[in-house]
PDB file of C-alpha atoms and ligand atoms in Angstrom:
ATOM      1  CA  UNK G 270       0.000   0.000   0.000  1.00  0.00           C
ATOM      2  CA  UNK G 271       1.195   3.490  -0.835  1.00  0.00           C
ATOM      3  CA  UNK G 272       1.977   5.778   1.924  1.00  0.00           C
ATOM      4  CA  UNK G 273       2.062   8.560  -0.006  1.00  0.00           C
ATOM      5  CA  UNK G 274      -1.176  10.811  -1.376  1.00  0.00           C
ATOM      6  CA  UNK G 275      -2.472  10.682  -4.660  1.00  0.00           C
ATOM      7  CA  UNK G 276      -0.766  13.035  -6.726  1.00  0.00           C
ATOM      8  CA  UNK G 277      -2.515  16.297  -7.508  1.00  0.00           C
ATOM      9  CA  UNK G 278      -5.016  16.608 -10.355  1.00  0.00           C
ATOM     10  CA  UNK G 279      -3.426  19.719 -11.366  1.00  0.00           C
ATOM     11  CA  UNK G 280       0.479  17.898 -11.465  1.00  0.00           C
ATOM     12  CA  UNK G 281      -0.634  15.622 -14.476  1.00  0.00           C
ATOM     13  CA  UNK G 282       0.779  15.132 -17.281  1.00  0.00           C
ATOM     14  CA  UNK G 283      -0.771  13.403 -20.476  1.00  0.00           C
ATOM     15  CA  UNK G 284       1.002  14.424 -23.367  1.00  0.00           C
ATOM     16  CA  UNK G 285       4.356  16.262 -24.209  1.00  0.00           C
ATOM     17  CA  UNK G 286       4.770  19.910 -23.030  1.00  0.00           C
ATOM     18  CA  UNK G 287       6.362  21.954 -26.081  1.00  0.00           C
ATOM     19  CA  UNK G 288       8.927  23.758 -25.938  1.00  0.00           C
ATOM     20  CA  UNK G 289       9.135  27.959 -25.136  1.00  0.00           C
ATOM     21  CA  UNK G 290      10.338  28.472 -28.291  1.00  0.00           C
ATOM     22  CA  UNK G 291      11.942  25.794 -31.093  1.00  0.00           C
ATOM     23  CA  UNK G 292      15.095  27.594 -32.131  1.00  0.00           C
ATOM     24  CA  UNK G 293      16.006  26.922 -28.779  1.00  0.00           C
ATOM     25  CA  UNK G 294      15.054  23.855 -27.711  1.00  0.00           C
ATOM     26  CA  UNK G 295      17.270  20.602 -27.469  1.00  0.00           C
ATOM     27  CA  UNK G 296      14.104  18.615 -28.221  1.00  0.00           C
ATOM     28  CA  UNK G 297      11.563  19.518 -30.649  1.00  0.00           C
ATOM     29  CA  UNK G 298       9.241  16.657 -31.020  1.00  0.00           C
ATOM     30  CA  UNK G 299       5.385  16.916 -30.180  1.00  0.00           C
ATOM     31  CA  UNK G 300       5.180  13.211 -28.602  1.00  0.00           C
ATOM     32  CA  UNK G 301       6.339  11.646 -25.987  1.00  0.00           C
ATOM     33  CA  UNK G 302       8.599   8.633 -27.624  1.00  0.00           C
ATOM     34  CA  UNK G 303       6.772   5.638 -28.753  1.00  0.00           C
ATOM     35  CA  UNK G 304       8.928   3.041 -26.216  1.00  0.00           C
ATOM     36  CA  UNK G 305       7.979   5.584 -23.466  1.00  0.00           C
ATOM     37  CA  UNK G 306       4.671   5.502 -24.081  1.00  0.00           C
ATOM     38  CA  UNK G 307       4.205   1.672 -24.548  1.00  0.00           C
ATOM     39  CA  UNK G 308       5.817   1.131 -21.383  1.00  0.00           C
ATOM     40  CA  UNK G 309       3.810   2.940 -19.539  1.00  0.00           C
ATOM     41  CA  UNK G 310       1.115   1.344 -21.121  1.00  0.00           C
ATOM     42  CA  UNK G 311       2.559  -2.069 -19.830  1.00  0.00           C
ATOM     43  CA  UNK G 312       3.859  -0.809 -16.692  1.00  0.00           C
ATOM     44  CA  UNK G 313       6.839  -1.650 -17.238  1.00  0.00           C
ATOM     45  CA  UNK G 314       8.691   1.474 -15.936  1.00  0.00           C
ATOM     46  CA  UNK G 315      10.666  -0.385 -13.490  1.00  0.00           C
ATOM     47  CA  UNK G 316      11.891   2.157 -10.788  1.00  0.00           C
ATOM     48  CA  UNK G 317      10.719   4.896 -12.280  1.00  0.00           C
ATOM     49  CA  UNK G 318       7.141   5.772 -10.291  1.00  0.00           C
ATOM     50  CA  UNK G 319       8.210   3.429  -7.362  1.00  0.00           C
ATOM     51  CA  UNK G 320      11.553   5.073  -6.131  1.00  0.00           C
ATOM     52  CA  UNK G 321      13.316   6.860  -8.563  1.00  0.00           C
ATOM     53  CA  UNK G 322      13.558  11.419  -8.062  1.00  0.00           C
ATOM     54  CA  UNK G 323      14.835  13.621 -10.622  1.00  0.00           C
ATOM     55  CA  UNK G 324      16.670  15.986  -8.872  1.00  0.00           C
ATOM     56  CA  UNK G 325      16.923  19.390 -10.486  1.00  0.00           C
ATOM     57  CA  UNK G 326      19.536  21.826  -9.563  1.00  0.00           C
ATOM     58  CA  UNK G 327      18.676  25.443  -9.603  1.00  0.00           C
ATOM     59  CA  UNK G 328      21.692  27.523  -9.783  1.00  0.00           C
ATOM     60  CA  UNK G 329      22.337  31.161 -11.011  1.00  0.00           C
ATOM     61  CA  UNK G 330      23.463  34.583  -9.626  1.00  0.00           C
ATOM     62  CA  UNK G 331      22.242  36.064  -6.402  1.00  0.00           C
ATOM     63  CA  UNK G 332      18.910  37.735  -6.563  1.00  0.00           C
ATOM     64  CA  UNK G 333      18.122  36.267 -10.552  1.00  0.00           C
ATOM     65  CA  UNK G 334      14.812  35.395  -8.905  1.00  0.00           C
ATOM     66  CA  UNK G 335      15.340  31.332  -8.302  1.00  0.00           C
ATOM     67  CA  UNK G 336      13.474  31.256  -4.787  1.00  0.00           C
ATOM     68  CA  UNK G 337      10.416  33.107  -6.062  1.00  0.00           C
ATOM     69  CA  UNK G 338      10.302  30.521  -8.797  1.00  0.00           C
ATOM     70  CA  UNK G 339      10.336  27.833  -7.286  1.00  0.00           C
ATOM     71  CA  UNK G 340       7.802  28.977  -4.907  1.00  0.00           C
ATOM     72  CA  UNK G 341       5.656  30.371  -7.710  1.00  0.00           C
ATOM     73  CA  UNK G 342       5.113  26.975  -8.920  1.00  0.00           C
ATOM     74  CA  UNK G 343       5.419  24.921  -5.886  1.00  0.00           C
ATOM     75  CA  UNK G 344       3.627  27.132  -3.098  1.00  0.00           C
ATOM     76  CA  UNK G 345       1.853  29.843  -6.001  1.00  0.00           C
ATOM     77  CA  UNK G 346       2.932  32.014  -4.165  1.00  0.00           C
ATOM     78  CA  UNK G 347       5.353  35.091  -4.455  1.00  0.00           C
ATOM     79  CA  UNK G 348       6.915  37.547  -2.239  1.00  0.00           C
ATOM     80  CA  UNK G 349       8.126  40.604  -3.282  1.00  0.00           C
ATOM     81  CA  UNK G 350      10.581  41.491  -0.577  1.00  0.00           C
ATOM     82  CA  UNK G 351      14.104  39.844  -1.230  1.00  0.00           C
ATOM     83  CA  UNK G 352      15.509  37.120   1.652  1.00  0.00           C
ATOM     84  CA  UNK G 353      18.952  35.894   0.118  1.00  0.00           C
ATOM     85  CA  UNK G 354      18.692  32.002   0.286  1.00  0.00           C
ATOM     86  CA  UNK G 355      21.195  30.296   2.738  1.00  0.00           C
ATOM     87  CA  UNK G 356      22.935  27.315   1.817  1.00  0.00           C
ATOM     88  CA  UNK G 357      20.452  25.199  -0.137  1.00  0.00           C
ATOM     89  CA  UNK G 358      16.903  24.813   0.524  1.00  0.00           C
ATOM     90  CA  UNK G 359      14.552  22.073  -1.626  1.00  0.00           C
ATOM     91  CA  UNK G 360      10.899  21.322  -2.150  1.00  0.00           C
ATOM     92  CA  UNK G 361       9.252  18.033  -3.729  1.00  0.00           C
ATOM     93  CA  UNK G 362       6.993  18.454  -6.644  1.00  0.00           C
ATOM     94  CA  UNK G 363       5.061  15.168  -7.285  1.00  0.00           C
ATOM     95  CA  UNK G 364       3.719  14.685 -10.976  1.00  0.00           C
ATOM     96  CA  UNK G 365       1.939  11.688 -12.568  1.00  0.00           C
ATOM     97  CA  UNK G 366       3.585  11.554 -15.990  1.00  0.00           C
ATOM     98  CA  UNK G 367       1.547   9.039 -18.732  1.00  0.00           C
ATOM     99  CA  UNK G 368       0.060   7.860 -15.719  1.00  0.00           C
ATOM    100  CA  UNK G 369       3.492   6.685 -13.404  1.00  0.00           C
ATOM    101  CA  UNK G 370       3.949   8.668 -10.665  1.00  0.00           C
ATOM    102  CA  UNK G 371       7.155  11.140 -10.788  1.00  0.00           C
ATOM    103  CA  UNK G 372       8.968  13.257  -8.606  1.00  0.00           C
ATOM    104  CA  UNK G 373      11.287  15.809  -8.671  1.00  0.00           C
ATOM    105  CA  UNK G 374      13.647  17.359  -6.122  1.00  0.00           C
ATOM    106  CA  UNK G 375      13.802  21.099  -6.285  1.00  0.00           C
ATOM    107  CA  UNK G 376      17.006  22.293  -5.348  1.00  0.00           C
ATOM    108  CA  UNK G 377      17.415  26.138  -4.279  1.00  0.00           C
ATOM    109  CA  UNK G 378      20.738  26.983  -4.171  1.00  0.00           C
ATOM    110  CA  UNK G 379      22.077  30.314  -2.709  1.00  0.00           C
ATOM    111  CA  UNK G 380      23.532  32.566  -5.283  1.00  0.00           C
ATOM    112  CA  UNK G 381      25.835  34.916  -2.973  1.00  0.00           C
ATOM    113  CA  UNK G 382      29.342  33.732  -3.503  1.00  0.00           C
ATOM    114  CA  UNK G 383      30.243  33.063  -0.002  1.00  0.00           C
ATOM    115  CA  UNK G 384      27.556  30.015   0.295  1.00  0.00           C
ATOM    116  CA  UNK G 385      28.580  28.983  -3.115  1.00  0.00           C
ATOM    117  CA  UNK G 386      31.378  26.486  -1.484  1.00  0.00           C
ATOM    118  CA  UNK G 387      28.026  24.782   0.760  1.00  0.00           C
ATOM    119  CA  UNK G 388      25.668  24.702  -2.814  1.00  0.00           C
ATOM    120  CA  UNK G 389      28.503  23.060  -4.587  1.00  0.00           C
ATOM    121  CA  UNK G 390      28.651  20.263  -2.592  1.00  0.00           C
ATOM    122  CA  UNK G 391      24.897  19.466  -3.240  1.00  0.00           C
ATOM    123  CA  UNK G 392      26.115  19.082  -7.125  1.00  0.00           C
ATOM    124  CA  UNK G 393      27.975  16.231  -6.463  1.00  0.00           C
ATOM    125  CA  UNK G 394      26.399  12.931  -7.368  1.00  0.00           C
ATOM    126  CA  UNK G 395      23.681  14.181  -9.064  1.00  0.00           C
ATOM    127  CA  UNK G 396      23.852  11.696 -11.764  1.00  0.00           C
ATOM    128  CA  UNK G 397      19.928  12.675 -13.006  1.00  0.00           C
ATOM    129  CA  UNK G 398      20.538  16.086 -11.995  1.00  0.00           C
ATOM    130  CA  UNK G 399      18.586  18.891 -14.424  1.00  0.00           C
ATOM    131  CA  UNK G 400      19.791  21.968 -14.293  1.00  0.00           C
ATOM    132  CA  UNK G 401      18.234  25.048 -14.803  1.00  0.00           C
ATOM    133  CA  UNK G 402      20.177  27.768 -14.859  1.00  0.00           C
ATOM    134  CA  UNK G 403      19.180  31.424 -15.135  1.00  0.00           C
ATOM    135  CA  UNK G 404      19.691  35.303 -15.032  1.00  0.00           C
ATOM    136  CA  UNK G 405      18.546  38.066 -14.845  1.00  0.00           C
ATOM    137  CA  UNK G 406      16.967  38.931 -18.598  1.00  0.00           C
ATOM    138  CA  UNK G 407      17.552  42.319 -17.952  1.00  0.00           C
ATOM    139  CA  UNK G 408      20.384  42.439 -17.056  1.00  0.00           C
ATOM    140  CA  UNK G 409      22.461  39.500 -19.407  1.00  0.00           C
ATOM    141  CA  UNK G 410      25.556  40.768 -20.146  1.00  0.00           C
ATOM    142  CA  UNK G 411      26.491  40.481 -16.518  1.00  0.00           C
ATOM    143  CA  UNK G 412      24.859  37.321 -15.836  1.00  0.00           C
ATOM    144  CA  UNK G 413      26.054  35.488 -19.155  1.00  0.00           C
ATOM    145  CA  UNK G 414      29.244  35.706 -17.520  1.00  0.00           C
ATOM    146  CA  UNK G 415      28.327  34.718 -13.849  1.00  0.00           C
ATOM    147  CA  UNK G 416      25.759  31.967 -14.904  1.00  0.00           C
ATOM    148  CA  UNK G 417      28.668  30.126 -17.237  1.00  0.00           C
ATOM    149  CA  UNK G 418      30.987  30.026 -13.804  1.00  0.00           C
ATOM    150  CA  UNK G 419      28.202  28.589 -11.953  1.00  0.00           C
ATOM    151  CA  UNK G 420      27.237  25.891 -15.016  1.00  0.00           C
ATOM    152  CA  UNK G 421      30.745  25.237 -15.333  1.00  0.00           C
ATOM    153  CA  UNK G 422      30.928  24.331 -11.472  1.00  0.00           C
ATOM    154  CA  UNK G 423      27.440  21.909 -11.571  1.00  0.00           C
ATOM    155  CA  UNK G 424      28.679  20.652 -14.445  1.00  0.00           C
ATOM    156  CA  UNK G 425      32.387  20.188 -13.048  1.00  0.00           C
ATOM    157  CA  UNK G 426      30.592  17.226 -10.411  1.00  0.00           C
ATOM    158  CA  UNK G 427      28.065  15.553 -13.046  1.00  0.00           C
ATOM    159  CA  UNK G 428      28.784  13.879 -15.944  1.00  0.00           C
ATOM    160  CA  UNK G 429      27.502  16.148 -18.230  1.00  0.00           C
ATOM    161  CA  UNK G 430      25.552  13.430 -20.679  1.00  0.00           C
ATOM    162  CA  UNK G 431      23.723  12.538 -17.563  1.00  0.00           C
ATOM    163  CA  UNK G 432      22.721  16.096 -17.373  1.00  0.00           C
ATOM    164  CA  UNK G 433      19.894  18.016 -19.212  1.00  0.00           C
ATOM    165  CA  UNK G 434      19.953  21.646 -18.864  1.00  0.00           C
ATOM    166  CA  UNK G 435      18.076  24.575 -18.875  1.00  0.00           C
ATOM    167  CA  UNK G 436      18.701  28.381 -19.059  1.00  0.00           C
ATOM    168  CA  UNK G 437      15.926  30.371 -18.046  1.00  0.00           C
ATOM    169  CA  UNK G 438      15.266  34.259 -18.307  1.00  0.00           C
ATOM    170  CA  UNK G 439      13.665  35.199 -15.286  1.00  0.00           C
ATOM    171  CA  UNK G 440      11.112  38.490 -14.650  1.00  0.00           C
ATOM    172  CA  UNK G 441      10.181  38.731 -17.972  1.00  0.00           C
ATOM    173  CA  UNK G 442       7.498  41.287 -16.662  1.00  0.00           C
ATOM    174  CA  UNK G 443      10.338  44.050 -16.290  1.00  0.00           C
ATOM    175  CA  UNK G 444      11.351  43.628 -19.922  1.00  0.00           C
ATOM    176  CA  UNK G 445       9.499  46.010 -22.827  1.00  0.00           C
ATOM    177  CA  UNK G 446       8.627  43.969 -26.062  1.00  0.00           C
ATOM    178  CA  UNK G 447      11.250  45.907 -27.376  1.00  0.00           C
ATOM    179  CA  UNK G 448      13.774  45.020 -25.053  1.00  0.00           C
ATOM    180  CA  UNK G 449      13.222  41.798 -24.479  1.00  0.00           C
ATOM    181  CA  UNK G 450      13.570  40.682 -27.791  1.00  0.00           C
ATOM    182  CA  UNK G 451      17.182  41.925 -28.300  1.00  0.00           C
ATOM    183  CA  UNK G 452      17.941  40.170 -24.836  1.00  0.00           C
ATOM    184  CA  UNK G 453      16.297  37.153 -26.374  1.00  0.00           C
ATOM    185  CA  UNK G 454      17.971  36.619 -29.171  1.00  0.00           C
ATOM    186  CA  UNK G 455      21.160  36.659 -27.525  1.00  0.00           C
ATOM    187  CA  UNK G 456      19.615  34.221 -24.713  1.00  0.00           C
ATOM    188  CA  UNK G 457      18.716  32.275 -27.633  1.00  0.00           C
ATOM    189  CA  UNK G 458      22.308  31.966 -28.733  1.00  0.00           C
ATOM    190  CA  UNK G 459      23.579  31.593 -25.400  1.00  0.00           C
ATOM    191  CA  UNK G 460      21.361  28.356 -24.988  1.00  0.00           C
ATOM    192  CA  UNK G 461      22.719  26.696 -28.340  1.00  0.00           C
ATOM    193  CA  UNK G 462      26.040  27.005 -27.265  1.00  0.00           C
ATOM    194  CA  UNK G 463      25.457  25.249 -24.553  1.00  0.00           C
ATOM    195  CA  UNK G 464      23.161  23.222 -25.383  1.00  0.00           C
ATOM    196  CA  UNK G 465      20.340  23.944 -23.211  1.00  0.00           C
ATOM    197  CA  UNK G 466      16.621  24.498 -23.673  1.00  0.00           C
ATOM    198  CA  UNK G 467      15.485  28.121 -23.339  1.00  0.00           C
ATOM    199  CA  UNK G 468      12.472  29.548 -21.427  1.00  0.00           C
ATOM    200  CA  UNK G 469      11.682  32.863 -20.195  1.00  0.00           C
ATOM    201  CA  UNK G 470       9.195  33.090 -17.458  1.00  0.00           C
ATOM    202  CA  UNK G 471       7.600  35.695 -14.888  1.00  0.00           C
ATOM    203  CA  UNK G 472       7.400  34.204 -11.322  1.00  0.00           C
ATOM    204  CA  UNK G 473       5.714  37.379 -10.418  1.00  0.00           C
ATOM    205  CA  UNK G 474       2.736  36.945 -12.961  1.00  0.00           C
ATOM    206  CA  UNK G 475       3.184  33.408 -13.674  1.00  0.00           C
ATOM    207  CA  UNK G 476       3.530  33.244 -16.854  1.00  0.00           C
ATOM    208  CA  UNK G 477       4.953  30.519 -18.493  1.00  0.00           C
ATOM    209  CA  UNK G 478       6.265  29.187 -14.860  1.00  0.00           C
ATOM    210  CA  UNK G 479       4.097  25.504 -15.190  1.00  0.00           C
ATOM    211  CA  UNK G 480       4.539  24.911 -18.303  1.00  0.00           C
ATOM    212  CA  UNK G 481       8.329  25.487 -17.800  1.00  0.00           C
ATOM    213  CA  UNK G 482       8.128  22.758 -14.825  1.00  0.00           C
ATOM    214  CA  UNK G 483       6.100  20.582 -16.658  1.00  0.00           C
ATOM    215  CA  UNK G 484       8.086  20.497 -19.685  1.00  0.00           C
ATOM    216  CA  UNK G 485      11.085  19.695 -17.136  1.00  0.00           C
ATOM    217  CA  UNK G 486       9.318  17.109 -15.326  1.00  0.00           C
ATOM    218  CA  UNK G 487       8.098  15.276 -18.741  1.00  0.00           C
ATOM    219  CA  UNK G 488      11.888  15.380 -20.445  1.00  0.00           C
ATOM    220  CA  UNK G 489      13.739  14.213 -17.223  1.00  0.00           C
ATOM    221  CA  UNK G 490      10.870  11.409 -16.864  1.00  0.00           C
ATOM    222  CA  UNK G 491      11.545  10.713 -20.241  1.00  0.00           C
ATOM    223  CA  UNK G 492      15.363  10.310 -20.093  1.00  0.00           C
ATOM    224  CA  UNK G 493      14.892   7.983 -16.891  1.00  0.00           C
ATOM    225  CA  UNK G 494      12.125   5.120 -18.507  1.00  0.00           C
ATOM    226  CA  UNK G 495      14.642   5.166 -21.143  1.00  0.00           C
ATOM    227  CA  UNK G 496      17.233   4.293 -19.261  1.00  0.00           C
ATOM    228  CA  UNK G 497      15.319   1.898 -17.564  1.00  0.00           C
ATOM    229  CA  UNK G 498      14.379   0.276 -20.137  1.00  0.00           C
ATOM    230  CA  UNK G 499      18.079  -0.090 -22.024  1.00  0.00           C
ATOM    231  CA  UNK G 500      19.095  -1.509 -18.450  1.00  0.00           C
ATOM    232  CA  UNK G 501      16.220  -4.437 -18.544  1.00  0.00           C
ATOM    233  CA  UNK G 502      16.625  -4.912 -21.972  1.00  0.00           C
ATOM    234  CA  UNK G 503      19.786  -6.352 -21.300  1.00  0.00           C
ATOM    235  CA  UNK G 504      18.307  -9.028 -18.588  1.00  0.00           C
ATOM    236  CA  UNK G 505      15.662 -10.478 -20.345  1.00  0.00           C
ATOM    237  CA  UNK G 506      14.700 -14.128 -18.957  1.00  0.00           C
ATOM    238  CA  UNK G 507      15.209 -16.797 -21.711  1.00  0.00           C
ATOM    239  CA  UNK G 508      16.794 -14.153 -24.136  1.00  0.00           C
ATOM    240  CA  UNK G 509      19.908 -15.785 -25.954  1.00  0.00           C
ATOM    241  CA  UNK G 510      23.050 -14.060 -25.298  1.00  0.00           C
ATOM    242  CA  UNK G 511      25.692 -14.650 -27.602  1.00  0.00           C
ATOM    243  CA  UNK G 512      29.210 -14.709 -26.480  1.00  0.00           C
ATOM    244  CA  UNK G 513      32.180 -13.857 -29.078  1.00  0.00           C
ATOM    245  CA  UNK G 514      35.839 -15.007 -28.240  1.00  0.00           C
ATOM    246  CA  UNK G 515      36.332 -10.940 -28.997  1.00  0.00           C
ATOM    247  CA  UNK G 516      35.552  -8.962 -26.507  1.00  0.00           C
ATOM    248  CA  UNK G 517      36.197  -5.690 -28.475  1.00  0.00           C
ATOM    249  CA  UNK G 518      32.822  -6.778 -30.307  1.00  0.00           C
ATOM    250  CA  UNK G 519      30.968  -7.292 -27.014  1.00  0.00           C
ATOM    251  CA  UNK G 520      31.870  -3.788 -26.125  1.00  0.00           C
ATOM    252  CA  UNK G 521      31.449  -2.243 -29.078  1.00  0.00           C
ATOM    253  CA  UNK G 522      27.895  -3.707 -29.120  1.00  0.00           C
ATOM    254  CA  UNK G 523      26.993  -2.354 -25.847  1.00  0.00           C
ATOM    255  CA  UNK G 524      28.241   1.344 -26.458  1.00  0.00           C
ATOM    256  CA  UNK G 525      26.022   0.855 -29.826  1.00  0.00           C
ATOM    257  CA  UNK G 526      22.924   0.239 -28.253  1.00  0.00           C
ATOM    258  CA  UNK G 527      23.543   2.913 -25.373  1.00  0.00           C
ATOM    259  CA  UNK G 528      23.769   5.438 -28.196  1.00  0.00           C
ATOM    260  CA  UNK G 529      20.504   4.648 -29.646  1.00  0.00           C
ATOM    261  CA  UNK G 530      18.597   4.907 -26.307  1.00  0.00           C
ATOM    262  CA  UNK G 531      17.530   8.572 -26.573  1.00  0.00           C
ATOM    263  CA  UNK G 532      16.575   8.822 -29.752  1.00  0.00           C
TER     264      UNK G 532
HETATM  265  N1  LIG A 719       9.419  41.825 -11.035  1.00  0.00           N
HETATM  266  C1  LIG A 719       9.836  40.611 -10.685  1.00  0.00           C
HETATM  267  N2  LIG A 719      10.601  40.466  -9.586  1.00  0.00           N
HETATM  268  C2  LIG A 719      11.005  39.205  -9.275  1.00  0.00           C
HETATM  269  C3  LIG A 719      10.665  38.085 -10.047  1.00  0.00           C
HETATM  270  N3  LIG A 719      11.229  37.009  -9.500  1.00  0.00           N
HETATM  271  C4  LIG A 719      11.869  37.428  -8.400  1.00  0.00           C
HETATM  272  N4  LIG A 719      11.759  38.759  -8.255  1.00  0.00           N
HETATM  273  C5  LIG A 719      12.316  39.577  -7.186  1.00  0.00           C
HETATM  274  O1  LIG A 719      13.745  39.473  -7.204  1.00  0.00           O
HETATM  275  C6  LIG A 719      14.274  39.450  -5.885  1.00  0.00           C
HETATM  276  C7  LIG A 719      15.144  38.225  -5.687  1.00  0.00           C
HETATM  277  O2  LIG A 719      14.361  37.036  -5.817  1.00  0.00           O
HETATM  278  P1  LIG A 719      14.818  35.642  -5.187  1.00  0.00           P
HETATM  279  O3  LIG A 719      13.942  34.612  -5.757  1.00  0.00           O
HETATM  280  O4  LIG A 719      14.877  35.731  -3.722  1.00  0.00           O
HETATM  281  O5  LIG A 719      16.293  35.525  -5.777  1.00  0.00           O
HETATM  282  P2  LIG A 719      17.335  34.305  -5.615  1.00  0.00           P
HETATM  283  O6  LIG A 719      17.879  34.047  -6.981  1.00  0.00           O
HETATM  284  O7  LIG A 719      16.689  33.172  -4.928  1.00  0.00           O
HETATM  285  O8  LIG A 719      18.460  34.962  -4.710  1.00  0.00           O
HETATM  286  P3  LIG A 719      19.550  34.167  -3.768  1.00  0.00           P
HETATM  287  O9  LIG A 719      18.798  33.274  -2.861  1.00  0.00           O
HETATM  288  O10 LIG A 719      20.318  35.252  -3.051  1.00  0.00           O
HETATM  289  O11 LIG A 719      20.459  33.428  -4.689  1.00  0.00           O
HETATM  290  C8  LIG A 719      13.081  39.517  -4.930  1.00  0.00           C
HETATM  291  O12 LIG A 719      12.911  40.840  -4.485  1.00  0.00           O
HETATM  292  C9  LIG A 719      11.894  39.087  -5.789  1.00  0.00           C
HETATM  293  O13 LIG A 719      10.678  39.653  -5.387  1.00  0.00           O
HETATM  294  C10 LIG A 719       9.852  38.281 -11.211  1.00  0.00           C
HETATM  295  O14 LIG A 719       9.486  37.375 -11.961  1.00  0.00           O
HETATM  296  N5  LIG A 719       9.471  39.571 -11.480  1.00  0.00           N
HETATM  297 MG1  LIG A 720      17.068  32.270  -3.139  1.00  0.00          MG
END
């Protein structure tokens, strides 16, 4: 029996979040993929939906607004007085992705440098870690240059193919149209280079803050049944497993099918 509750109706997911925008998005599909979907069909998810959390690593300058967003979507709530973060805080978000329960692990970091030593230390071992990292749209030229320090450093204790990333603008309200599309193109550019999936989102009016989580919450789910599935592939009862004197070809037949697990 599960001693959990039932995951709220409003944390569901049924279909594929899009993406904020397709020029900058690692994935640009509209479905979730087929093996994905069949095995949640089957139930065959293994650990994903019984004990497996997606932690997600927020990390960014001081004051970029990652409290508030996380509380936005967590607690809808928002404050507008600014209390630096200490250390690292985190919240759980529940979901109920194709119908398998997921969770993720919110982590808040502190952006001020001198707790930067105590959020780097939550990095490490975060082998499903996501990480979105933002800045300040307003003010990107600075940030660009703090937020690739702090990537570099979440990055520096994850292996960085176990790591999907996002770079998000934050207060999007304080931009004009105007303005905020010459910061976005270059946020745009920013997130090709390193390969992450742009958003920009208002924690103050909400906008675009869900579907941002959601769309995190679906790709890391995503990553993980694939993953369990390449892993059970592999122990199969009554499958016939070849062995070849040459154990180059046993090796190079295992990297060949982890390559083709995420397409
Ligand atoms: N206008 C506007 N203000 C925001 C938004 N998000 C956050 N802020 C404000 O920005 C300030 C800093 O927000 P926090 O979320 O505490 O920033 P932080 O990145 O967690 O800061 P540290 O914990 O020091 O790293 C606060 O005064 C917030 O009210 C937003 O979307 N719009
Ligand atoms: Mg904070």
């Amino acid at each position: 029996m599960s001693v959990l509750p039932p995951v709220r109706k409003d944390r569901v997911i049924a279909q594929l979040p899009q993406c904020y925008s397709k020029k900058a998005a690692v994935q640009t599909k509209d479905e979730f993929n087929s093996k994905v979907k069949t095995a949640c069909q089957e139930q065959r998810t293994g650990t994903v939906g019984r004990f497996k959390i997606a932690k997600v690593i927020v990390v960014g300058d001081l004051a970029v607004g990652k409290t508030c967003l996380i509380n936005r979507f967590c607690k809808d709530a928002f404050d507008k007085n600014y209390k630096a973060t200490i250390g690292v805080d985190f919240e759980m978000e529940r979901f109920e992705v194709l119908g398998v329960p997921f969770s993720l692990q919110l982590w808040d970091t502190a952006g001020q440098e001198r707790f930067k030593c105590i959020a780097s230390t939550y990095y490490r071992g975060a082998q499903t870690a996501r990480v979105p990292c933002k800045f300040h749209l307003t003010y990107l030229n600075v940030a660009m240059f703090i937020h690739r320090q702090w990537l570099e450093d979440a990055l520096k204790e994850n292996d960085p193919t176990n790591v999907q990333l996002f770079l998000v603008g934050t207060k999007k309200d304080l931009s004009s149209p105007a303005q905020y599309s010459q910061i976005e193109q270059d946020a745009i550019k920013l997130a090709e280079e390193i390969k992450a999936e742009y958003w920009a989102l208002s924690s103050l009016t909400g906008e675009n803050v869900r579907e941002f989580f959601f769309r995190v919450a679906s790709l890391a789910f995503e990553v993980n049944v694939l993953a369990e599935l390449e892993k059970s592939g592999s122990r199969h009862i009554g499958d016939v497993i070849k062995i070849n004197s040459n154990s180059n070809n046993l090796y190079a037949t295992s990297k060949k099918k982890q390559s083709n697990c995420c397409q």
